[in-house]
XYZ file of C-alpha atoms in Angstrom:
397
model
C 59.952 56.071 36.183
C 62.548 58.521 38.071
C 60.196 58.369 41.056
C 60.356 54.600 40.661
C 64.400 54.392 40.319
C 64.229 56.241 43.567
C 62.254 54.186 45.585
C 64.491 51.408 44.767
C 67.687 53.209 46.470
C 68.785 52.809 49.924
C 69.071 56.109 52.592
C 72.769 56.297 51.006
C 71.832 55.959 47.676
C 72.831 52.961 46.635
C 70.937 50.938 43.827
C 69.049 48.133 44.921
C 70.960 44.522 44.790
C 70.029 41.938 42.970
C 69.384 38.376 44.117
C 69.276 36.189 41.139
C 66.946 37.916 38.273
C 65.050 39.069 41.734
C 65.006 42.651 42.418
C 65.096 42.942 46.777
C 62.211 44.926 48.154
C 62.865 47.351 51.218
C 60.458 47.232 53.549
C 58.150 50.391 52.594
C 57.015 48.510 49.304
C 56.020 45.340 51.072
C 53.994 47.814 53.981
C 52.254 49.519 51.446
C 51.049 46.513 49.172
C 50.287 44.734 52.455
C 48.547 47.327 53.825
C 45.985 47.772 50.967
C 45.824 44.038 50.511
C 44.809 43.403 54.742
C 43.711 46.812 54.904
C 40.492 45.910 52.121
C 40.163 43.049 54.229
C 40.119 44.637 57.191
C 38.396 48.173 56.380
C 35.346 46.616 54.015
C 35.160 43.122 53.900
C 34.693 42.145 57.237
C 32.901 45.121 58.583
C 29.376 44.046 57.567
C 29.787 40.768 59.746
C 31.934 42.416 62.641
C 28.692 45.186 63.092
C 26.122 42.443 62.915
C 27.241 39.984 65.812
C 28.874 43.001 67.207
C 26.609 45.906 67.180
C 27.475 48.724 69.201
C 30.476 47.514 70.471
C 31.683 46.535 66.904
C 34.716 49.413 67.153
C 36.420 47.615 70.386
C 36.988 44.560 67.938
C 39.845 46.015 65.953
C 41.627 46.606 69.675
C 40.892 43.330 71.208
C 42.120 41.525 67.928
C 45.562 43.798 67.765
C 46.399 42.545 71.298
C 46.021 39.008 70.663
C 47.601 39.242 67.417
C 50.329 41.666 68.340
C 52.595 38.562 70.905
C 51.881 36.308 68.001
C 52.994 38.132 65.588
C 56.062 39.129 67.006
C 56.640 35.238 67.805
C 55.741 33.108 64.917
C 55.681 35.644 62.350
C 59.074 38.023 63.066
C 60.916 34.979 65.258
C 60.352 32.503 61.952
C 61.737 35.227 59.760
C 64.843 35.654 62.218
C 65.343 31.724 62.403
C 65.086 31.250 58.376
C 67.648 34.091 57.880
C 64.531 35.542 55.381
C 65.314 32.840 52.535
C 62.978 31.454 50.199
C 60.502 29.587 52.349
C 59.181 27.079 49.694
C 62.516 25.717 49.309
C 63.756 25.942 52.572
C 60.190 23.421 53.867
C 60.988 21.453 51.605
C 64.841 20.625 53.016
C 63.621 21.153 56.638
C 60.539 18.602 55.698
C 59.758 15.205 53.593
C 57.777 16.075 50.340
C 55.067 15.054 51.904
C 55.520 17.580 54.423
C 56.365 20.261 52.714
C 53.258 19.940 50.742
C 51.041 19.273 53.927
C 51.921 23.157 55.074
C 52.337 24.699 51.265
C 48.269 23.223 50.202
C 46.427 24.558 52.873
C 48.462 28.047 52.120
C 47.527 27.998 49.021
C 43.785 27.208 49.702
C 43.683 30.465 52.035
C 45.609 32.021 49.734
C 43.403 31.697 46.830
C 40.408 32.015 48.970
C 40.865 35.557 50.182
C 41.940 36.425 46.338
C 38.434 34.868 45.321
C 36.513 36.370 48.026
C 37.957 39.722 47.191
C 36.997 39.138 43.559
C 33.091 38.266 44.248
C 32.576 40.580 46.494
C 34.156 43.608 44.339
C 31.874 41.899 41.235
C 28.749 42.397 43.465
C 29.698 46.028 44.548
C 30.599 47.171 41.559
C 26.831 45.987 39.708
C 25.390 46.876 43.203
C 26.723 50.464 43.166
C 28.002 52.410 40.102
C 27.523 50.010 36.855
C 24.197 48.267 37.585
C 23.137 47.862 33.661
C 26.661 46.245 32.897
C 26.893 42.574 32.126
C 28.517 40.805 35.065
C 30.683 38.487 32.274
C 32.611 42.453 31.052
C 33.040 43.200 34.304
C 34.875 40.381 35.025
C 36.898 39.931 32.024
C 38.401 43.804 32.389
C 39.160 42.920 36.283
C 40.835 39.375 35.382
C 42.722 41.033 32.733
C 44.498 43.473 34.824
C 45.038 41.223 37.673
C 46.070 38.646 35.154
C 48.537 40.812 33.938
C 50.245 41.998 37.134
C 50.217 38.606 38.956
C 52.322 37.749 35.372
C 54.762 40.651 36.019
C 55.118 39.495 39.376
C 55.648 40.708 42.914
C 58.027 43.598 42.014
C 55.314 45.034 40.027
C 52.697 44.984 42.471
C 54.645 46.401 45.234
C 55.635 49.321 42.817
C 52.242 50.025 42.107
C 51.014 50.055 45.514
C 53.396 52.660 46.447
C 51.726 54.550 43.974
C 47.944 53.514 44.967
C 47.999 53.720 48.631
C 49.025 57.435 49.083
C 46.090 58.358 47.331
C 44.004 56.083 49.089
C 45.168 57.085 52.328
C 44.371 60.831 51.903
C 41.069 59.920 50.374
C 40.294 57.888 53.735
C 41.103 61.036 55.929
C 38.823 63.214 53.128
C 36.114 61.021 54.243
C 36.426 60.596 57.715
C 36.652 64.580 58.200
C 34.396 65.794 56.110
C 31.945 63.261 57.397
C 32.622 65.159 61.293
C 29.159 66.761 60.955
C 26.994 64.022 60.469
C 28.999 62.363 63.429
C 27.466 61.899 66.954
C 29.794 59.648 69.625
C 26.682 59.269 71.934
C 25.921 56.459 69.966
C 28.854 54.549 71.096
C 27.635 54.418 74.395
C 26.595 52.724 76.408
C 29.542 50.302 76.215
C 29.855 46.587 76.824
C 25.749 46.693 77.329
C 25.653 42.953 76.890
C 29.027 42.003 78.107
C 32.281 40.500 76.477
C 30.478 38.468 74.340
C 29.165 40.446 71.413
C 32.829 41.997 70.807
C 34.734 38.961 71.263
C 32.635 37.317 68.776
C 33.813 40.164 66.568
C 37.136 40.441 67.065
C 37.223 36.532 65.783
C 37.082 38.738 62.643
C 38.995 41.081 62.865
C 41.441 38.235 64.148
C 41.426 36.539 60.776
C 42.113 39.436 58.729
C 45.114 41.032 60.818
C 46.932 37.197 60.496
C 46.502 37.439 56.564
C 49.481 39.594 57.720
C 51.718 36.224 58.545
C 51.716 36.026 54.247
C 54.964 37.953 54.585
C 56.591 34.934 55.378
C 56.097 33.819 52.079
C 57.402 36.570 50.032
C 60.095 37.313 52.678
C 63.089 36.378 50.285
C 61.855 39.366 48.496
C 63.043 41.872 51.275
C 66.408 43.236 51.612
C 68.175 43.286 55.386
C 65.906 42.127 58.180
C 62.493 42.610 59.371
C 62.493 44.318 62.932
C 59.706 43.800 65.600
C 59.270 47.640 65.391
C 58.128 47.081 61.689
C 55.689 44.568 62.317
C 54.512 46.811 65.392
C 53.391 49.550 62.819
C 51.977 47.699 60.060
C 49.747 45.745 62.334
C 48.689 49.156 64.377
C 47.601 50.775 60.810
C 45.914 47.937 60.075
C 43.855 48.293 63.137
C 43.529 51.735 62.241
C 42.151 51.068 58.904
C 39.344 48.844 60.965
C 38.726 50.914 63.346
C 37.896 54.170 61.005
C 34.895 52.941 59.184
C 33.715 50.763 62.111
C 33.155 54.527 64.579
C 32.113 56.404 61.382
C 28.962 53.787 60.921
C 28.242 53.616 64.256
C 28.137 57.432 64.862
C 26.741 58.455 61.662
C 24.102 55.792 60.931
C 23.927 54.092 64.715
C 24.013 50.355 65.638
C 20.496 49.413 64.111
C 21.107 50.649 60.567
C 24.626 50.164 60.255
C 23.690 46.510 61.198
C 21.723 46.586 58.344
C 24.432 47.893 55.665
C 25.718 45.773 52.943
C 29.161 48.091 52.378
C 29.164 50.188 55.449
C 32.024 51.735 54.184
C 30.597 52.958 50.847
C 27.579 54.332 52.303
C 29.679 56.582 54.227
C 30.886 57.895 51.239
C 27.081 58.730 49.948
C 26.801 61.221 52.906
C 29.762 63.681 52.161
C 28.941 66.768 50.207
C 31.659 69.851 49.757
C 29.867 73.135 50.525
C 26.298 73.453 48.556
C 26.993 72.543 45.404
C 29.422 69.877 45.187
C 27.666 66.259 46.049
C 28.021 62.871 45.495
C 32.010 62.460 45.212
C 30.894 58.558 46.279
C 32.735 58.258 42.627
C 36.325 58.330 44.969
C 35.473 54.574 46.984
C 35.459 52.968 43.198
C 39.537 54.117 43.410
C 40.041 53.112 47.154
C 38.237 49.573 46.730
C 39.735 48.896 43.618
C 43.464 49.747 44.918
C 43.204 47.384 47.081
C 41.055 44.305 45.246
C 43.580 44.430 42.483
C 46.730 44.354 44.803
C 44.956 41.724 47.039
C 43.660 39.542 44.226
C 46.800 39.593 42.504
C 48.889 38.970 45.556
C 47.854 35.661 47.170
C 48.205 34.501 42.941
C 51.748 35.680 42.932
C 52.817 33.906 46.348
C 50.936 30.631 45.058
C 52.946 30.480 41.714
C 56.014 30.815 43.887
C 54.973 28.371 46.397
C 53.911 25.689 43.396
C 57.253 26.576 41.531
C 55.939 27.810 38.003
C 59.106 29.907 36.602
C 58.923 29.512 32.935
C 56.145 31.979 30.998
C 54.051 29.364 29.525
C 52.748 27.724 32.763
C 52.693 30.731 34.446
C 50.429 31.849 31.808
C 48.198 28.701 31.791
C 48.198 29.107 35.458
C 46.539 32.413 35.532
C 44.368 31.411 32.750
C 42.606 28.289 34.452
C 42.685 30.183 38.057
C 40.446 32.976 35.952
C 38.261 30.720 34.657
C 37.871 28.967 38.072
C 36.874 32.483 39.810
C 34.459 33.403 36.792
C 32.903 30.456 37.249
C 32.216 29.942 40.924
C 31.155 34.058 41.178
C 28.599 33.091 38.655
C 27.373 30.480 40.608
C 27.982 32.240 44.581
C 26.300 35.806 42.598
C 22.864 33.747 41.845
C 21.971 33.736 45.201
C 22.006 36.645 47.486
C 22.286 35.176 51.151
C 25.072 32.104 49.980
C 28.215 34.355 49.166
C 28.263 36.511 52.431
C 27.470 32.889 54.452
C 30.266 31.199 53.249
C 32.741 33.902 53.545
C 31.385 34.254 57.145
C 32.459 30.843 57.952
C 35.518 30.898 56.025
C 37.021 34.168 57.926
C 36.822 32.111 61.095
C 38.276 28.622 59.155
C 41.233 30.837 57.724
C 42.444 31.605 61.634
C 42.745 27.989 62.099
C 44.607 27.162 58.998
C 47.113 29.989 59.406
C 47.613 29.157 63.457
C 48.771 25.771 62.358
C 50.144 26.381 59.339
C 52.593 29.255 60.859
C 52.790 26.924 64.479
C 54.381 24.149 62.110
C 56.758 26.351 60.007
C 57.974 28.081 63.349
C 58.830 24.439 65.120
C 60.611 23.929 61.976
C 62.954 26.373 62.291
C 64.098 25.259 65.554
C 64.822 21.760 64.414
C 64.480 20.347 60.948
C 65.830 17.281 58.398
C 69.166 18.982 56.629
C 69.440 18.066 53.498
C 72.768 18.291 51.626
C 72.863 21.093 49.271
C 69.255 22.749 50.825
C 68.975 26.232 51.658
C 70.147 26.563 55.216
C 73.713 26.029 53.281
C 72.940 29.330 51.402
C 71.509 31.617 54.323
C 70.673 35.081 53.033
C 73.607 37.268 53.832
C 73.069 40.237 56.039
C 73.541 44.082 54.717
C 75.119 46.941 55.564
C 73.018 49.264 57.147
C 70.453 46.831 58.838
C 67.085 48.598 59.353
C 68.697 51.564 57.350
C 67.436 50.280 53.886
C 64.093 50.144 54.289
C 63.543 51.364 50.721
């Protein structure tokens, strides 16, 4: 706990300020527990598909996606933020908007929302009975998982950011463990020759790796959570080590197992983890992906619940509790049914990563030309703006 009490205080040492019964996050919680939610996204979920269409130019996809992304971001993700003085974006659509409105932008949030939180559940379910507990019944497995994600999306955002400033340190150095002692089995050749069929096989790609670096716009939604303001510096980094994070496993299949087989992976990133031994006698340490993927399943799966019981207004324990409860028994069921055949779960989710950049384009399009001009509402939020801090970009912590 001292470690925690120190996170929570500014560069001067000041304790952190309370909004409401709503401890403020700096900025350094919210990068880390974004970073392992996108970063799953980005570093395992979407490499299979990104290498298939892709091939051998599958490692220019992180790079063409962080330029396109990188002048939207900084427009209708950072310029929304600045508009909305960082206040509690439910609320504030919903004096800016009729009902009707409101809920036409906050649905289709939630849908992607609970979509990438499903996703990420199936497809750690089928890794983990692929992989390390193959004679376990599917139903344990996903009771223990629900159970812990049930009981940090109950505890709420504060908790999850805590605990991913605990997670991702480890996960990080494990990442560069890999990735170095891996340099042997490594040969760059078979990156070349580039662009051997043109613009097309990367661009189709980086569609992608597209969809996963805009999961990053869900900071908009939790952005009442952060204490002082979000500079376009920040969003600079945490979108260049999420490319990062894509662009690590992407070169270490390609130069380890080349463009045929890696095609043919189903967790490109886990096999890489097969291949490292530690001088003679120490082998298979494949046993340190279960901590990296499940970092950041149980931060992402937990996170897009937490933002939809804030966007659908559930502050009393009870339905918060029923919430969770029917929302587990939703994802049990539909794995069961996705997990019965092999080819349907990786289709859909195909489809659905190049569905999600439409829904967020419009979704975040809509929200930014409502900050420029709304409906005021007596008594809404723009009458309460979040005040500004001392120390600006400072208190980052």
């Amino acid at each position: 706990m001292p470690f925690l009490v120190k996170l929570c205080r500014n560069g001067r040492g000041d304790s952190c300020r309370m909004k409401g019964k709503s401890l403020e996050l700096g900025f350094w919680p919210i990068f880390m527990m974004l970073t392992l939610s996108v970063g799953l996204s980005s570093h395992v979920l979407v490499l299979p598909s990104v290498l298939e269409v892709s091939g051998r130019d599958s490692w220019m996809c992180g790079i063409i996606a962080f330029a396109i992304v990188l002048p939207w971001t900084l427009i209708f993700v950072t310029g929304t933020m600045k508009r909305t003085k960082q206040i509690n974006l439910g609320e504030w659509l919903r004096t800016r908007a009729t009902p009707f409105g409101a809920w036409l932008i906050i649905v289709p949030t939630i849908l992607v929302l609970l979509h990438s939180s499903f996703q990420t559940f199936v497809e750690t379910i089928a890794w983990t009975s692929a992989t390390y507990l193959p004679d376990t019944s599917l139903l344990v497995v996903m009771i223990s998982l629900l159970t812990l994600i049930g009981c940090a999306a109950y505890s709420g955002l504060r908790a999850i950011a805590y605990m991913s400033c605990l997670l991702l340190p480890a996960v990080v150095i494990l990442g560069d463990f890999v990735m170095s002692a891996n340099m042997p089995n490594k040969n760059y050749a078979l990156l070349l020759p580039m662009l051997e069929n043109g613009m097309g096989p990367p661009m189709h790609g980086s569609l992608y790796a597209i969809s996963c670096m805009m999961e990053l716009s869900a900071i908009l939604f939790i952005q009442h959570h952060l204490r002082g303001r979000i500079k376009h510096w920040q969003m600079i980094i945490q979108l260049a080590f999420i490319m990062i994070l894509m662009l690590g496993p992407t070169v270490g299949a390609l130069t380890q197992f080349g463009p045929a087989e890696a095609d043919k992976l189903l967790f490109p990133a886990f096999a890489q983890w097969r291949l490292v031994s530690i001088g003679k006698y120490i082998e298979h340490v494949d046993f340190f992906a279960i901590y990296q993927w499940l970092s950041g399943a149980f931060v992402r799966i937990s996170l897009g619940i937490v933002i939809t019981i804030e966007l659908i207004q559930l502050r009393k324990p009870i339905p918060k509790v029923i919430f969770i409860t029917v929302i587990s028994s939703i994802y049990m069921i539909l794995a069961f049914l996705l997990l019965a055949s092999v080819n349907t779960p990786e289709l859909i989710f195909r489809y659905a990563f190049v569905v999600e950049i439409g829904v967020i384009v419009c979704v975040t399009s809509l929200i930014w030309l409502l900050s420029f001009k709304g409906i005021p509402k007596e008594g809404g939020a723009d009458e309460n703006p979040k005040p500004r801090q001392d120390g600006g970009a400072n208190n980052n912590l």
